[in-house]
Tab-separated table of C-alpha atoms in Angstrom:
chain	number	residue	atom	x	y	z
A	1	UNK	CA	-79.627	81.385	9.276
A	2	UNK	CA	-79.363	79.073	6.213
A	3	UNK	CA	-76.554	76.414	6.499
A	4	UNK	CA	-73.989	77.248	3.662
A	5	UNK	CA	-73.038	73.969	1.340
A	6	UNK	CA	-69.656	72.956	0.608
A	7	UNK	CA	-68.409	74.705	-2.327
A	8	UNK	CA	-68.113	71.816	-5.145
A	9	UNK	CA	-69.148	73.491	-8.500
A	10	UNK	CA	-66.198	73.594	-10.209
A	11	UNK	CA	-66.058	69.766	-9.925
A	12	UNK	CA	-68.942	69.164	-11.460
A	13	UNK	CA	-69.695	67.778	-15.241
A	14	UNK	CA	-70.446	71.517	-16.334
A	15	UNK	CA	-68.966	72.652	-19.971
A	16	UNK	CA	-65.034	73.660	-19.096
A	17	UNK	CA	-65.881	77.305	-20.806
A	18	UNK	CA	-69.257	77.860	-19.081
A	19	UNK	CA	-69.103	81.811	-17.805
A	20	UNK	CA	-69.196	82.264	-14.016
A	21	UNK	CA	-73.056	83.040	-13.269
A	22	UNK	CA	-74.434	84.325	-9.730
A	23	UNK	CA	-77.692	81.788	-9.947
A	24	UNK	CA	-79.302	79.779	-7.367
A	25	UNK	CA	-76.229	76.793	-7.433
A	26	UNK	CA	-73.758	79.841	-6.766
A	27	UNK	CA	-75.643	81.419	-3.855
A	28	UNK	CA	-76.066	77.574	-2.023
A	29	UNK	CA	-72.524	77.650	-1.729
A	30	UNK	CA	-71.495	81.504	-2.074
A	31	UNK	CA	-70.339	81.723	1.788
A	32	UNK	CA	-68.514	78.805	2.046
A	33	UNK	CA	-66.961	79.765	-2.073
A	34	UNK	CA	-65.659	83.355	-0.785
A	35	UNK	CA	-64.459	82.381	2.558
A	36	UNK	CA	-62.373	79.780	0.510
A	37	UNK	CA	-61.155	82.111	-2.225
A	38	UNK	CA	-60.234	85.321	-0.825
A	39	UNK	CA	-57.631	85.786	1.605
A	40	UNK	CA	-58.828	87.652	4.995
A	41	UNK	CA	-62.112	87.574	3.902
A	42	UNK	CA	-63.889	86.856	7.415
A	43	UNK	CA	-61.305	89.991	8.733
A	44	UNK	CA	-62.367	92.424	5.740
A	45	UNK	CA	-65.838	92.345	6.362
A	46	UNK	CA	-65.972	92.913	9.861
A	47	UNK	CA	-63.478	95.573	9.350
A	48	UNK	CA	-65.844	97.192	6.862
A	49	UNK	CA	-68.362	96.801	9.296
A	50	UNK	CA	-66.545	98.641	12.389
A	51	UNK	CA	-64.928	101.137	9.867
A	52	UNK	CA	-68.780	102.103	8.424
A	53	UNK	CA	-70.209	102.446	11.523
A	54	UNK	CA	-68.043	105.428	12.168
A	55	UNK	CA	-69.476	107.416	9.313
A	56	UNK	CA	-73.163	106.122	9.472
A	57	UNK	CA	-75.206	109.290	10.056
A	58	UNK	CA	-78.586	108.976	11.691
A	59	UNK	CA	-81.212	110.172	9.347
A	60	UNK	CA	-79.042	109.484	6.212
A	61	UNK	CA	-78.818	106.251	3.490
A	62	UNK	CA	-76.317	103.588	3.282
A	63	UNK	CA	-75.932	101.795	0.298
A	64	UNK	CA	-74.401	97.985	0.239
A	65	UNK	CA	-74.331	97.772	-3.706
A	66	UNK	CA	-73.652	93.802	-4.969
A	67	UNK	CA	-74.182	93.131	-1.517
A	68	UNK	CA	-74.778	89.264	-2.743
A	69	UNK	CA	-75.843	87.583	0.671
A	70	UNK	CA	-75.492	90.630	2.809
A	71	UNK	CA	-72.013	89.840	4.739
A	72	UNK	CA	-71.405	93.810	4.832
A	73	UNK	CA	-74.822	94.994	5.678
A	74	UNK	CA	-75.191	92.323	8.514
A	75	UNK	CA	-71.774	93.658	9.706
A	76	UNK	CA	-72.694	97.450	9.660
A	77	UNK	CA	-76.027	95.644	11.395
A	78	UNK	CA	-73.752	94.365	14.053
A	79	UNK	CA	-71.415	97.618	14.670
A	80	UNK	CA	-74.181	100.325	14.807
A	81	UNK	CA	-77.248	97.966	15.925
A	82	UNK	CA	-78.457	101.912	17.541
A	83	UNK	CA	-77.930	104.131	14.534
A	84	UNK	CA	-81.295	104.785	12.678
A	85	UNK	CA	-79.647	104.938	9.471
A	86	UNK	CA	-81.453	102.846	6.195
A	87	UNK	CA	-79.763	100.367	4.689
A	88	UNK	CA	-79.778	100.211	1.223
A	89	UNK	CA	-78.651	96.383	-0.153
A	90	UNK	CA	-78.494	96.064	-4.107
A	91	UNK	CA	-77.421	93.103	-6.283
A	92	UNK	CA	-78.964	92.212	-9.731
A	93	UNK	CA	-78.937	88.318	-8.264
A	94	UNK	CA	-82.213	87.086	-7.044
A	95	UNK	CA	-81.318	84.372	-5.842
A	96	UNK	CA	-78.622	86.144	-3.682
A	97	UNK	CA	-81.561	88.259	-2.538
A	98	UNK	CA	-83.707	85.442	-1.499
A	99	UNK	CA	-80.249	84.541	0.296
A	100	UNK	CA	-79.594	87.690	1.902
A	101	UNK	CA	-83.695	88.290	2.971
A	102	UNK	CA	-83.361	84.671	4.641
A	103	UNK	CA	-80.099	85.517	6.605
A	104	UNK	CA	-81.441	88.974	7.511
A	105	UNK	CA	-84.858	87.272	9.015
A	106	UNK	CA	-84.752	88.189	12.797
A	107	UNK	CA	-81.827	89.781	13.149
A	108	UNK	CA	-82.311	93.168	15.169
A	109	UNK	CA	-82.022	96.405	13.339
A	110	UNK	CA	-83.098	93.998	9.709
A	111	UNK	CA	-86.281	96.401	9.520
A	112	UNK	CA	-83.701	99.350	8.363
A	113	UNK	CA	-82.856	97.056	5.370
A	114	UNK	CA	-84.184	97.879	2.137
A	115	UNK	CA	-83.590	94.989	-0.267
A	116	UNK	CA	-83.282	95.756	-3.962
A	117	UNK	CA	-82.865	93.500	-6.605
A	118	UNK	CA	-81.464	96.005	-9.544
A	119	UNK	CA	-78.626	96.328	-11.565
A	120	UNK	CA	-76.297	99.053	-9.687
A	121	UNK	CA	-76.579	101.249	-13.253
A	122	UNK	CA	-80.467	101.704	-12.217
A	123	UNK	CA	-80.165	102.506	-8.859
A	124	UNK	CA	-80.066	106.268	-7.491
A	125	UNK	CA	-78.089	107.081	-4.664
A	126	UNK	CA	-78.940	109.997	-2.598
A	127	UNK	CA	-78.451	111.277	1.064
A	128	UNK	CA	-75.669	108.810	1.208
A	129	UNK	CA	-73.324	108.724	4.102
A	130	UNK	CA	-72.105	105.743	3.456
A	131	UNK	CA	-71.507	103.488	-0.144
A	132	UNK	CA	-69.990	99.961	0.114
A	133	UNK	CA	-68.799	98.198	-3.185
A	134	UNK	CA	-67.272	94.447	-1.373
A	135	UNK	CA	-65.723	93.237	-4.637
A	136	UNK	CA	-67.759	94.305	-6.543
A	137	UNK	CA	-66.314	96.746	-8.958
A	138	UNK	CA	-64.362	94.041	-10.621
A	139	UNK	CA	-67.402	92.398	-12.191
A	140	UNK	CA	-68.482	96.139	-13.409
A	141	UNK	CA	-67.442	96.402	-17.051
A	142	UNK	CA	-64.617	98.642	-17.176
A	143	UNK	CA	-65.823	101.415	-19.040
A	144	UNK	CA	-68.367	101.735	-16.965
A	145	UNK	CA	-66.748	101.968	-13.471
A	146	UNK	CA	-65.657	105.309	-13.549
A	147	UNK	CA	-69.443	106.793	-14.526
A	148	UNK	CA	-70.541	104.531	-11.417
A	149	UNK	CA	-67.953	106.130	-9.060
A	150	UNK	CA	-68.870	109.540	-10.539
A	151	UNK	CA	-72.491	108.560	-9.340
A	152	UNK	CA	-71.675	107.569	-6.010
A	153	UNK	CA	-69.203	110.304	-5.122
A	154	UNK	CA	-72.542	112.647	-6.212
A	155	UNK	CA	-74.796	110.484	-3.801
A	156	UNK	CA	-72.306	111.129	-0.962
A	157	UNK	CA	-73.349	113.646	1.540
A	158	UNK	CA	-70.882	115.946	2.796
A	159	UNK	CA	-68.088	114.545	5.111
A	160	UNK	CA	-69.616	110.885	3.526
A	161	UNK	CA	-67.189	107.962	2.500
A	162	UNK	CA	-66.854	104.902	0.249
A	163	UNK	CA	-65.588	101.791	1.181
A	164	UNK	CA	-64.340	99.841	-2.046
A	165	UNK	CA	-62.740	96.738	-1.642
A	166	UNK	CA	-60.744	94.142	-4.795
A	167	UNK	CA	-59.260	92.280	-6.200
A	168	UNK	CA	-56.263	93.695	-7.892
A	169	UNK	CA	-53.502	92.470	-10.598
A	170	UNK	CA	-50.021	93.235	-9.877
A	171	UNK	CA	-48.330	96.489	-11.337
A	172	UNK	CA	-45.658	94.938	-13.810
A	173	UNK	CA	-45.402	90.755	-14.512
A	174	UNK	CA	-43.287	90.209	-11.862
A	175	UNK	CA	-45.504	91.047	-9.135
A	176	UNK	CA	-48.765	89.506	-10.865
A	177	UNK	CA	-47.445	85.667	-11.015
A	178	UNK	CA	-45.778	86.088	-7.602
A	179	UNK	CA	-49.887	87.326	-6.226
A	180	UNK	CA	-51.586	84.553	-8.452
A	181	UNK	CA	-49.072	81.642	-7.222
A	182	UNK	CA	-49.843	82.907	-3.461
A	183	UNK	CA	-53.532	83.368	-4.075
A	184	UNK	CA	-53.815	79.668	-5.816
A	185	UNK	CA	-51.419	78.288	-2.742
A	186	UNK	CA	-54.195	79.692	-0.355
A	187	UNK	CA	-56.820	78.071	-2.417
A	188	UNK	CA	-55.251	74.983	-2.234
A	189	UNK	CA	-54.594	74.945	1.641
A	190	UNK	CA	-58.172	76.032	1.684
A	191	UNK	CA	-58.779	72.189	0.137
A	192	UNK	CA	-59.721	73.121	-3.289
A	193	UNK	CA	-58.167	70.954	-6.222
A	194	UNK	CA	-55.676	72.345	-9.382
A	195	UNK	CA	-58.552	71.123	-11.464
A	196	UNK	CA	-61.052	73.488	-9.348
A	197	UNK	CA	-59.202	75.818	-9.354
A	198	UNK	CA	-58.174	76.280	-12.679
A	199	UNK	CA	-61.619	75.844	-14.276
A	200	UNK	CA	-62.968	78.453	-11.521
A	201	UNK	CA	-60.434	80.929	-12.832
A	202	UNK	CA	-61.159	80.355	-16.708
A	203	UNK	CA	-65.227	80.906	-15.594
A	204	UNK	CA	-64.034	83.881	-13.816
A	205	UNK	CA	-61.927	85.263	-16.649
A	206	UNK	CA	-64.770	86.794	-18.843
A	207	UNK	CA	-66.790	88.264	-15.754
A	208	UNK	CA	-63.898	89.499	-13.017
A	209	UNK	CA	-61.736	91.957	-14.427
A	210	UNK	CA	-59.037	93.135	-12.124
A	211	UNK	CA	-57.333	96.686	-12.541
A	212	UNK	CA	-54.174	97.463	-10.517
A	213	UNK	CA	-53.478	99.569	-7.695
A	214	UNK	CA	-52.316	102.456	-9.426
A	215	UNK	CA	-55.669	102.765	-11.978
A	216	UNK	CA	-58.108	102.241	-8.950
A	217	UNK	CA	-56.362	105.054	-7.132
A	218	UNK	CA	-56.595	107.435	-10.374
A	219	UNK	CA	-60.364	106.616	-10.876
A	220	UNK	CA	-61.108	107.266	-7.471
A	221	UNK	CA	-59.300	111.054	-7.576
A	222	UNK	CA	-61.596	111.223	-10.936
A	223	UNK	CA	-64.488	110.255	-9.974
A	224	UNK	CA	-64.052	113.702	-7.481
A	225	UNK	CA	-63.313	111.930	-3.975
A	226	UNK	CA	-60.884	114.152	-1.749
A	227	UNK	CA	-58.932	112.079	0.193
A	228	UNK	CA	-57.874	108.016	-0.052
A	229	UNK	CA	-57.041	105.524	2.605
A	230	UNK	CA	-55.643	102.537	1.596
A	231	UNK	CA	-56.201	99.984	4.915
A	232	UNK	CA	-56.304	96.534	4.095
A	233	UNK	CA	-54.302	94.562	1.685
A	234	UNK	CA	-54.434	90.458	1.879
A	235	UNK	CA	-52.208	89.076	-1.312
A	236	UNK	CA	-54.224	90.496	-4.372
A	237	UNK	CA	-57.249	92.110	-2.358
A	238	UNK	CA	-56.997	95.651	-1.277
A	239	UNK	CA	-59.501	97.860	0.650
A	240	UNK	CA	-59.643	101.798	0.020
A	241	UNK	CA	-61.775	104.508	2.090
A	242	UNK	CA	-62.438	107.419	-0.033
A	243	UNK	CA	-63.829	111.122	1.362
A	244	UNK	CA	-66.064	113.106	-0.613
């Protein structure tokens, strides 16, 4: 497997208002950036990975969409390393592709991987039993999210789920600077710097947009899913499982 570099970006000499961009710099570092920035991060994935490998169907599709270096998919890899079920990894990155083919290179069960590099928008989804969308939502623009859970509810075989995990803003002003002071306290005991931190949250600010609780949970009963499970929550990151 590639060794991850030290996440330093937001050090560097770049403009202060440069957007956040998922390019070759970003995906060096990407591992090391997002174990760093978002709390319980190692413990979500590999709770996404048990939790999908209970509704991976033989014979069906699996779709990892923004799977960026393929965390999740190696996961599912790991928890159902017998289930002949495709996986389907999309991001529009290539260089988190060329990241994700490298990590994937000898690991058993990697020949059921079907990378795509694609913006989620062109991507059909079809005999799904299971969809995966790791924060990834939140960099969907928001008029747009609900017509891509619409899609992926229709993509869903019967009895199939969705595992959506994000970052979320607080419900009233109150609760939002109490999760943004505890999620910049982590960052700092993680060793990153007020200056990094603040100019990785004014990149972000253009690119991540956060909904709360309350509209993710609407969009989700909209988009036609049955049932919701909300299972994780780490500060501002939540996990839901939704039935179709």
């Amino acid at each position: 497997m590639p060794q991850d570099e030290r996440d330093r970006l937001f050090t560097a000499a770049d403009p202060p208002d440069a957007p956040f961009v998922f390019d070759d710099r970003v995906a060096r570092v990407f591992s090391d950036m997002v174990r760093r920035s978002v709390p319980g991060y190692e413990d979500l994935v590999a709770l996404t990975g048990l939790l999908g490998a209970r509704y991976l169907r033989p014979g069906s599709r699996c779709y990892d969409l923004g799977c960026s270096l393929g965390a999740v998919t190696r996961a599912l890899l790991e928890a159902a390393p017998t289930c002949h079920c495709d996986i389907v990894a999309v991001d529009s990155s290539p260089a988190m592709m060329a990241g994700l083919r490298a990590r994937l290179a000898g690991l058993p069960g990697a020949g059921r991987v079907s990378p795509v590099c694609a913006d989620l928008h062109d991507v059909a989804i079809a005999d799904a039993s299971l969809v995966v969308l790791n924060l990834t939502l939140q960099f969907v623009a928001p008029e747009r999210r609900l017509g891509l859970l619409t899609r992926v509810r229709a993509g869903l075989r019967p009895g199939g789920v969705l595992i959506l995990s994000e970052k979320v803003c607080g419900a009233d002003d109150l609760e939002e600077g109490l999760l943004v002071d505890l999620h910049h306290g982590f960052k700092r005991a993680m060793g990153y710097s007020g200056l990094e931190i603040a100019r990785k949250r004014a990149a972000l600010e253009r690119v991540l947009v956060p909904d709360t609780v309350a509209i993710h949970e609407q969009r989700l009963r909209e988009a036609g899913f049955s049932q919701q499970l909300r299972w994780f929550q780490c500060l501002n990151f939540v996990a839901w499982l939704a039935w179709a």
